[in-house]
Structure formats: structure tokens, C-alpha cells
Amino acid sequence: EVAAVDQPKIHLWETGIIRITRHPQAVGQTMWSAAHLAMVGTTFTALTMALLVAHHAFACWNGDRRLYDEHGQDFLEIKKRTSVLPFAAILDGRQVLPDDYYKELLRAPYLVIAIGTLGAYVAHPFMQAGSALSMNAGYVEG
């Protein structure tokens, strides 16, 4: 569906990444925030990362609320079988991975995210060098 053409619809899924975590973006943001906080370690970074994680925690709550408003009992059934914490529903036995689970993850959007993540990881030294260069050239105070 294209948002400019049709009203976006709220879907219920429990396949693919949703088997692992019901809110993958929030989990990813939390891991990203923890990694950057560990690397930078300033109080400003701690506040920024706490606010980002709080924003995503609110988004988890609000997303679940919207799914409940749209789907009612059907959402509550899926909520019982899934988890926000990665792999918790699988470890608890609420979610069972099929033998060919990897086919659920071999999709173009997941590939784009994996390539983008790897690209950002590889680009970090260049970003850091550019930052140091701008500071040493006098473009930025510090």
C-alpha cells in the first residue's frame, strides 16, 4: 500500500522478525543507544540515549494500543504469543520457529536493512576521520 494513494492499514503479523520481537525498531534503538553511550560516555549522551529509548518505549505502548483498538481480541491473542524482549516468546515456548524459519527472513526489506547497517558500520572510521578533520581544521570549536 502506498500512503499517498491509500490510507495505511494496520496489519497483524507474527511471522518473520515479529517472531523474535514484536517491536524490532525499539529493540534496535535500545542496542544502538547502549553502544553509543558506552563509546561516548558523557552525561549529554546518557540523557540523549535515555530520551531516545523512552521515546521508543512510548512507541511500543502506543503501537500496541493502536493494534488493540484496530483488532481487539485478535491482537491480544498475538500479544500472548509474541514478546517485546528478543527471543523471550521462543524461549518460553509461546512461539515456535518452523523448520524453514529462515525463509521468513529472506526478504528484500531485511536485506536493505542488513546492507545499510553493514555500510554504516564500515563507514564509521570515515565519519570519525571527517569529524576529527573538521575539528583540526578549525571549522568546529573544540
Short mmCIF file of N, CA and C in Angstrom, two decimals:
data_model
loop_
_atom_site.label_atom_id
_atom_site.label_comp_id
_atom_site.label_asym_id
_atom_site.label_seq_id
_atom_site.Cartn_x
_atom_site.Cartn_y
_atom_site.Cartn_z
N GLU A 1 0.83 -1.18 0.00
CA GLU A 1 0.00 0.00 0.00
C GLU A 1 0.88 1.24 0.00
N VAL A 2 0.45 2.25 -0.70
CA VAL A 2 1.19 3.50 -0.81
C VAL A 2 0.41 4.55 -0.04
N ALA A 3 1.04 5.16 0.96
CA ALA A 3 0.35 6.09 1.85
C ALA A 3 -0.25 7.28 1.10
N ALA A 4 0.37 7.69 0.00
CA ALA A 4 -0.14 8.83 -0.76
C ALA A 4 -1.41 8.46 -1.54
N VAL A 5 -1.63 7.17 -1.76
CA VAL A 5 -2.78 6.73 -2.54
C VAL A 5 -3.87 6.16 -1.63
N ASP A 6 -3.49 5.27 -0.74
CA ASP A 6 -4.44 4.61 0.15
C ASP A 6 -4.14 4.97 1.60
N GLN A 7 -5.18 4.89 2.41
CA GLN A 7 -4.98 5.04 3.86
C GLN A 7 -4.16 3.84 4.34
N PRO A 8 -3.02 4.08 5.01
CA PRO A 8 -2.24 2.94 5.50
C PRO A 8 -3.07 2.07 6.45
N LYS A 9 -2.90 0.77 6.32
CA LYS A 9 -3.66 -0.17 7.14
C LYS A 9 -2.75 -0.75 8.22
N ILE A 10 -3.35 -1.04 9.34
CA ILE A 10 -2.61 -1.65 10.44
C ILE A 10 -2.78 -3.16 10.30
N HIS A 11 -1.67 -3.86 10.20
CA HIS A 11 -1.70 -5.30 9.99
C HIS A 11 -1.28 -6.04 11.26
N LEU A 12 -1.76 -7.26 11.39
CA LEU A 12 -1.32 -8.16 12.45
C LEU A 12 -0.39 -9.18 11.83
N TRP A 13 0.84 -9.22 12.30
CA TRP A 13 1.81 -10.20 11.83
C TRP A 13 2.36 -10.94 13.03
N GLU A 14 2.74 -12.17 12.84
CA GLU A 14 3.54 -12.88 13.85
C GLU A 14 4.51 -13.82 13.16
N THR A 15 4.98 -13.38 12.01
CA THR A 15 6.00 -14.13 11.28
C THR A 15 7.21 -13.23 11.11
N GLY A 16 8.28 -13.79 10.57
CA GLY A 16 9.49 -13.01 10.33
C GLY A 16 10.10 -12.52 11.63
N ILE A 17 10.51 -11.27 11.62
CA ILE A 17 11.18 -10.69 12.78
C ILE A 17 10.23 -10.57 13.96
N ILE A 18 8.93 -10.52 13.72
CA ILE A 18 7.96 -10.39 14.80
C ILE A 18 7.94 -11.64 15.67
N ARG A 19 8.36 -12.79 15.13
CA ARG A 19 8.51 -13.99 15.97
C ARG A 19 9.57 -13.76 17.03
N ILE A 20 10.58 -12.98 16.70
CA ILE A 20 11.71 -12.74 17.59
C ILE A 20 11.40 -11.61 18.56
N THR A 21 10.88 -10.49 18.06
CA THR A 21 10.47 -9.37 18.90
C THR A 21 9.33 -8.62 18.22
N ARG A 22 8.33 -8.25 19.01
CA ARG A 22 7.16 -7.56 18.45
C ARG A 22 7.49 -6.12 18.06
N HIS A 23 8.54 -5.56 18.63
CA HIS A 23 8.92 -4.17 18.33
C HIS A 23 10.40 -4.11 17.97
N PRO A 24 10.78 -4.57 16.77
CA PRO A 24 12.19 -4.65 16.40
C PRO A 24 12.90 -3.29 16.35
N GLN A 25 12.20 -2.25 15.95
CA GLN A 25 12.86 -0.94 15.87
C GLN A 25 13.23 -0.45 17.26
N ALA A 26 12.36 -0.66 18.23
CA ALA A 26 12.66 -0.24 19.60
C ALA A 26 13.84 -1.02 20.17
N VAL A 27 13.89 -2.32 19.89
CA VAL A 27 15.00 -3.14 20.36
C VAL A 27 16.30 -2.66 19.71
N GLY A 28 16.26 -2.41 18.41
CA GLY A 28 17.44 -1.92 17.71
C GLY A 28 17.89 -0.56 18.23
N GLN A 29 16.94 0.33 18.49
CA GLN A 29 17.30 1.65 19.02
C GLN A 29 17.91 1.53 20.40
N THR A 30 17.41 0.63 21.22
CA THR A 30 17.96 0.43 22.56
C THR A 30 19.40 -0.09 22.48
N MET A 31 19.63 -1.06 21.58
CA MET A 31 21.00 -1.59 21.43
C MET A 31 21.94 -0.51 20.88
N TRP A 32 21.46 0.25 19.90
CA TRP A 32 22.26 1.33 19.32
C TRP A 32 22.59 2.37 20.39
N SER A 33 21.60 2.73 21.20
CA SER A 33 21.81 3.72 22.25
C SER A 33 22.81 3.23 23.29
N ALA A 34 22.69 1.97 23.68
CA ALA A 34 23.62 1.41 24.67
C ALA A 34 25.05 1.42 24.12
N ALA A 35 25.21 1.06 22.85
CA ALA A 35 26.54 1.03 22.25
C ALA A 35 27.15 2.43 22.18
N HIS A 36 26.35 3.41 21.77
CA HIS A 36 26.88 4.77 21.66
C HIS A 36 27.13 5.38 23.04
N LEU A 37 26.29 5.05 24.00
CA LEU A 37 26.55 5.54 25.35
C LEU A 37 27.85 4.95 25.90
N ALA A 38 28.08 3.67 25.65
CA ALA A 38 29.32 3.04 26.11
C ALA A 38 30.54 3.66 25.43
N MET A 39 30.39 4.04 24.16
CA MET A 39 31.51 4.60 23.43
C MET A 39 31.79 6.04 23.84
N VAL A 40 30.74 6.86 23.94
CA VAL A 40 30.93 8.29 24.21
C VAL A 40 31.00 8.54 25.72
N GLY A 41 30.01 8.06 26.45
CA GLY A 41 30.04 8.09 27.90
C GLY A 41 29.85 9.43 28.58
N THR A 42 29.33 10.42 27.89
CA THR A 42 29.11 11.72 28.52
C THR A 42 27.71 11.78 29.12
N THR A 43 27.49 12.75 30.00
CA THR A 43 26.15 12.90 30.58
C THR A 43 25.15 13.35 29.52
N PHE A 44 25.61 14.16 28.57
CA PHE A 44 24.72 14.56 27.47
C PHE A 44 24.29 13.34 26.66
N THR A 45 25.22 12.45 26.38
CA THR A 45 24.89 11.24 25.63
C THR A 45 23.94 10.37 26.44
N ALA A 46 24.17 10.27 27.75
CA ALA A 46 23.29 9.48 28.60
C ALA A 46 21.86 10.02 28.55
N LEU A 47 21.72 11.35 28.63
CA LEU A 47 20.39 11.95 28.56
C LEU A 47 19.76 11.73 27.19
N THR A 48 20.53 11.95 26.13
CA THR A 48 20.02 11.78 24.78
C THR A 48 19.56 10.34 24.54
N MET A 49 20.39 9.39 24.94
CA MET A 49 20.04 7.99 24.72
C MET A 49 18.84 7.58 25.57
N ALA A 50 18.77 8.09 26.80
CA ALA A 50 17.61 7.79 27.66
C ALA A 50 16.33 8.32 27.02
N LEU A 51 16.40 9.53 26.44
CA LEU A 51 15.22 10.10 25.78
C LEU A 51 14.84 9.30 24.53
N LEU A 52 15.82 8.86 23.77
CA LEU A 52 15.53 8.04 22.59
C LEU A 52 14.88 6.71 22.98
N VAL A 53 15.41 6.08 24.00
CA VAL A 53 14.85 4.80 24.46
C VAL A 53 13.45 5.02 25.04
N ALA A 54 13.26 6.11 25.79
CA ALA A 54 11.93 6.42 26.34
C ALA A 54 10.93 6.68 25.21
N HIS A 55 11.38 7.37 24.17
CA HIS A 55 10.51 7.61 23.01
C HIS A 55 10.07 6.29 22.39
N HIS A 56 11.00 5.36 22.25
CA HIS A 56 10.65 4.06 21.66
C HIS A 56 9.81 3.22 22.60
N ALA A 57 10.02 3.34 23.91
CA ALA A 57 9.16 2.63 24.86
C ALA A 57 7.73 3.14 24.76
N PHE A 58 7.57 4.45 24.63
CA PHE A 58 6.24 5.01 24.41
C PHE A 58 5.65 4.51 23.10
N ALA A 59 6.48 4.46 22.06
CA ALA A 59 6.01 3.98 20.76
C ALA A 59 5.55 2.52 20.84
N CYS A 60 6.23 1.70 21.63
CA CYS A 60 5.80 0.31 21.83
C CYS A 60 4.42 0.28 22.46
N TRP A 61 4.24 1.06 23.52
CA TRP A 61 2.95 1.11 24.20
C TRP A 61 1.86 1.61 23.25
N ASN A 62 2.16 2.71 22.55
CA ASN A 62 1.17 3.30 21.65
C ASN A 62 0.86 2.38 20.47
N GLY A 63 1.89 1.71 19.94
CA GLY A 63 1.65 0.78 18.84
C GLY A 63 0.77 -0.38 19.27
N ASP A 64 1.03 -0.91 20.45
CA ASP A 64 0.18 -1.98 20.97
C ASP A 64 -1.25 -1.49 21.20
N ARG A 65 -1.37 -0.27 21.69
CA ARG A 65 -2.71 0.31 21.91
C ARG A 65 -3.47 0.45 20.59
N ARG A 66 -2.77 0.94 19.56
CA ARG A 66 -3.42 1.10 18.25
C ARG A 66 -3.82 -0.25 17.66
N LEU A 67 -2.96 -1.25 17.81
CA LEU A 67 -3.30 -2.59 17.32
C LEU A 67 -4.50 -3.15 18.07
N TYR A 68 -4.55 -2.91 19.38
CA TYR A 68 -5.71 -3.37 20.15
C TYR A 68 -6.97 -2.64 19.71
N ASP A 69 -6.88 -1.32 19.52
CA ASP A 69 -8.04 -0.55 19.08
C ASP A 69 -8.55 -1.03 17.73
N GLU A 70 -7.62 -1.40 16.85
CA GLU A 70 -8.00 -1.82 15.49
C GLU A 70 -8.48 -3.27 15.45
N HIS A 71 -7.84 -4.16 16.22
CA HIS A 71 -8.09 -5.59 16.08
C HIS A 71 -8.65 -6.27 17.32
N GLY A 72 -8.66 -5.60 18.46
CA GLY A 72 -9.26 -6.13 19.68
C GLY A 72 -8.67 -7.46 20.14
N GLN A 73 -9.53 -8.45 20.31
CA GLN A 73 -9.14 -9.75 20.85
C GLN A 73 -8.10 -10.45 19.96
N ASP A 74 -8.17 -10.26 18.65
CA ASP A 74 -7.18 -10.88 17.76
C ASP A 74 -5.77 -10.41 18.11
N PHE A 75 -5.63 -9.10 18.42
CA PHE A 75 -4.32 -8.60 18.81
C PHE A 75 -3.88 -9.19 20.14
N LEU A 76 -4.81 -9.30 21.10
CA LEU A 76 -4.44 -9.86 22.40
C LEU A 76 -3.94 -11.29 22.27
N GLU A 77 -4.49 -12.04 21.33
CA GLU A 77 -4.02 -13.42 21.10
C GLU A 77 -2.59 -13.41 20.56
N ILE A 78 -2.31 -12.50 19.62
CA ILE A 78 -0.95 -12.40 19.08
C ILE A 78 0.01 -11.86 20.15
N LYS A 79 -0.46 -10.93 20.96
CA LYS A 79 0.38 -10.39 22.04
C LYS A 79 0.79 -11.49 23.01
N LYS A 80 -0.11 -12.44 23.26
CA LYS A 80 0.22 -13.57 24.15
C LYS A 80 1.32 -14.44 23.55
N ARG A 81 1.35 -14.55 22.22
CA ARG A 81 2.30 -15.45 21.55
C ARG A 81 3.60 -14.77 21.14
N THR A 82 3.70 -13.46 21.34
CA THR A 82 4.90 -12.73 20.97
C THR A 82 5.44 -11.97 22.18
N SER A 83 6.59 -11.32 22.01
CA SER A 83 7.21 -10.60 23.12
C SER A 83 7.96 -9.39 22.60
N VAL A 84 8.08 -8.39 23.44
CA VAL A 84 8.92 -7.23 23.11
C VAL A 84 10.39 -7.61 23.27
N LEU A 85 10.70 -8.38 24.30
CA LEU A 85 12.08 -8.81 24.53
C LEU A 85 12.48 -9.85 23.49
N PRO A 86 13.60 -9.66 22.81
CA PRO A 86 14.00 -10.61 21.77
C PRO A 86 14.11 -12.04 22.28
N PHE A 87 13.54 -12.94 21.54
CA PHE A 87 13.60 -14.38 21.77
C PHE A 87 12.85 -14.86 23.02
N ALA A 88 12.26 -13.97 23.80
CA ALA A 88 11.58 -14.39 25.03
C ALA A 88 10.41 -15.32 24.72
N ALA A 89 9.60 -14.99 23.72
CA ALA A 89 8.45 -15.84 23.39
C ALA A 89 8.90 -17.20 22.86
N ILE A 90 10.02 -17.24 22.16
CA ILE A 90 10.54 -18.52 21.65
C ILE A 90 11.06 -19.35 22.81
N LEU A 91 11.81 -18.73 23.71
CA LEU A 91 12.37 -19.46 24.85
C LEU A 91 11.28 -19.93 25.80
N ASP A 92 10.19 -19.16 25.93
CA ASP A 92 9.07 -19.55 26.79
C ASP A 92 8.17 -20.61 26.15
N GLY A 93 8.35 -20.86 24.86
CA GLY A 93 7.51 -21.82 24.16
C GLY A 93 6.21 -21.24 23.65
N ARG A 94 6.05 -19.91 23.73
CA ARG A 94 4.84 -19.28 23.21
C ARG A 94 4.89 -19.14 21.70
N GLN A 95 6.09 -19.15 21.15
CA GLN A 95 6.29 -19.02 19.71
C GLN A 95 7.22 -20.15 19.28
N VAL A 96 6.86 -20.82 18.21
CA VAL A 96 7.66 -21.94 17.72
C VAL A 96 8.20 -21.58 16.34
N LEU A 97 9.51 -21.72 16.19
CA LEU A 97 10.12 -21.46 14.89
C LEU A 97 9.86 -22.66 13.98
N PRO A 98 9.33 -22.42 12.78
CA PRO A 98 9.18 -23.54 11.85
C PRO A 98 10.55 -24.00 11.35
N ASP A 99 10.59 -25.18 10.76
CA ASP A 99 11.86 -25.71 10.26
C ASP A 99 12.49 -24.79 9.21
N ASP A 100 11.66 -24.14 8.42
CA ASP A 100 12.17 -23.25 7.36
C ASP A 100 12.01 -21.77 7.74
N TYR A 101 12.25 -21.46 9.03
CA TYR A 101 12.06 -20.10 9.52
C TYR A 101 12.90 -19.08 8.76
N TYR A 102 14.06 -19.50 8.29
CA TYR A 102 14.96 -18.57 7.59
C TYR A 102 14.30 -17.99 6.34
N LYS A 103 13.34 -18.70 5.74
CA LYS A 103 12.65 -18.18 4.56
C LYS A 103 11.83 -16.94 4.89
N GLU A 104 11.37 -16.85 6.13
CA GLU A 104 10.63 -15.65 6.55
C GLU A 104 11.53 -14.43 6.61
N LEU A 105 12.82 -14.65 6.81
CA LEU A 105 13.77 -13.54 6.96
C LEU A 105 14.48 -13.19 5.65
N LEU A 106 14.35 -14.02 4.63
CA LEU A 106 14.98 -13.74 3.34
C LEU A 106 14.03 -12.90 2.49
N ARG A 107 13.94 -11.63 2.83
CA ARG A 107 13.04 -10.70 2.15
C ARG A 107 13.81 -9.43 1.84
N ALA A 108 13.39 -8.73 0.81
CA ALA A 108 14.10 -7.53 0.37
C ALA A 108 14.25 -6.47 1.46
N PRO A 109 13.22 -6.15 2.25
CA PRO A 109 13.41 -5.13 3.29
C PRO A 109 14.48 -5.51 4.31
N TYR A 110 14.53 -6.78 4.70
CA TYR A 110 15.55 -7.22 5.64
C TYR A 110 16.94 -7.10 5.02
N LEU A 111 17.05 -7.39 3.73
CA LEU A 111 18.32 -7.29 3.03
C LEU A 111 18.78 -5.83 2.99
N VAL A 112 17.86 -4.92 2.69
CA VAL A 112 18.19 -3.49 2.65
C VAL A 112 18.68 -3.03 4.02
N ILE A 113 18.01 -3.44 5.08
CA ILE A 113 18.42 -3.05 6.43
C ILE A 113 19.79 -3.63 6.77
N ALA A 114 20.02 -4.89 6.41
CA ALA A 114 21.31 -5.52 6.70
C ALA A 114 22.44 -4.81 5.95
N ILE A 115 22.23 -4.49 4.68
CA ILE A 115 23.25 -3.79 3.89
C ILE A 115 23.49 -2.38 4.46
N GLY A 116 22.42 -1.68 4.81
CA GLY A 116 22.56 -0.35 5.39
C GLY A 116 23.31 -0.36 6.71
N THR A 117 22.99 -1.34 7.55
CA THR A 117 23.67 -1.47 8.84
C THR A 117 25.15 -1.77 8.65
N LEU A 118 25.45 -2.70 7.77
CA LEU A 118 26.84 -3.04 7.49
C LEU A 118 27.57 -1.83 6.89
N GLY A 119 26.90 -1.10 6.00
CA GLY A 119 27.50 0.09 5.40
C GLY A 119 27.80 1.15 6.44
N ALA A 120 26.88 1.36 7.38
CA ALA A 120 27.11 2.35 8.45
C ALA A 120 28.27 1.91 9.34
N TYR A 121 28.35 0.61 9.60
CA TYR A 121 29.45 0.10 10.42
C TYR A 121 30.80 0.33 9.73
N VAL A 122 30.85 0.02 8.44
CA VAL A 122 32.09 0.19 7.68
C VAL A 122 32.44 1.67 7.56
N ALA A 123 31.44 2.54 7.48
CA ALA A 123 31.67 3.97 7.29
C ALA A 123 32.08 4.70 8.57
N HIS A 124 31.93 4.08 9.73
CA HIS A 124 32.26 4.76 10.99
C HIS A 124 33.68 5.35 11.03
N PRO A 125 34.71 4.63 10.62
CA PRO A 125 36.05 5.25 10.65
C PRO A 125 36.13 6.51 9.78
N PHE A 126 35.44 6.51 8.65
CA PHE A 126 35.45 7.69 7.78
C PHE A 126 34.69 8.85 8.42
N MET A 127 33.59 8.53 9.10
CA MET A 127 32.84 9.57 9.81
C MET A 127 33.68 10.16 10.93
N GLN A 128 34.39 9.31 11.66
CA GLN A 128 35.23 9.79 12.75
C GLN A 128 36.41 10.61 12.21
N ALA A 129 36.98 10.19 11.10
CA ALA A 129 38.08 10.93 10.49
C ALA A 129 37.59 12.29 10.00
N GLY A 130 36.41 12.32 9.40
CA GLY A 130 35.85 13.59 8.94
C GLY A 130 35.58 14.53 10.10
N SER A 131 35.10 13.98 11.19
CA SER A 131 34.85 14.79 12.38
C SER A 131 36.16 15.36 12.93
N ALA A 132 37.18 14.50 13.02
CA ALA A 132 38.49 14.97 13.51
C ALA A 132 39.08 16.00 12.56
N LEU A 133 38.93 15.79 11.27
CA LEU A 133 39.46 16.73 10.29
C LEU A 133 38.80 18.10 10.43
N SER A 134 37.48 18.12 10.60
CA SER A 134 36.80 19.40 10.74
C SER A 134 37.19 20.10 12.04
N MET A 135 37.42 19.32 13.09
CA MET A 135 37.85 19.94 14.36
C MET A 135 39.28 20.47 14.23
N ASN A 136 40.18 19.70 13.60
CA ASN A 136 41.58 20.13 13.46
C ASN A 136 41.73 21.29 12.48
N ALA A 137 40.81 21.40 11.53
CA ALA A 137 40.91 22.48 10.54
C ALA A 137 40.36 23.79 11.08
N GLY A 138 39.76 23.73 12.26
CA GLY A 138 39.25 24.98 12.85
C GLY A 138 37.83 25.29 12.43
N TYR A 139 37.17 24.36 11.71
CA TYR A 139 35.78 24.61 11.31
C TYR A 139 34.83 24.50 12.49
N VAL A 140 35.25 23.69 13.46
CA VAL A 140 34.42 23.45 14.65
C VAL A 140 35.29 23.74 15.87
N GLU A 141 34.73 24.46 16.83
CA GLU A 141 35.49 24.72 18.05
C GLU A 141 35.64 23.44 18.83
N GLY A 142 36.77 23.27 19.49
CA GLY A 142 36.92 22.10 20.35
C GLY A 142 38.23 21.48 20.31
#
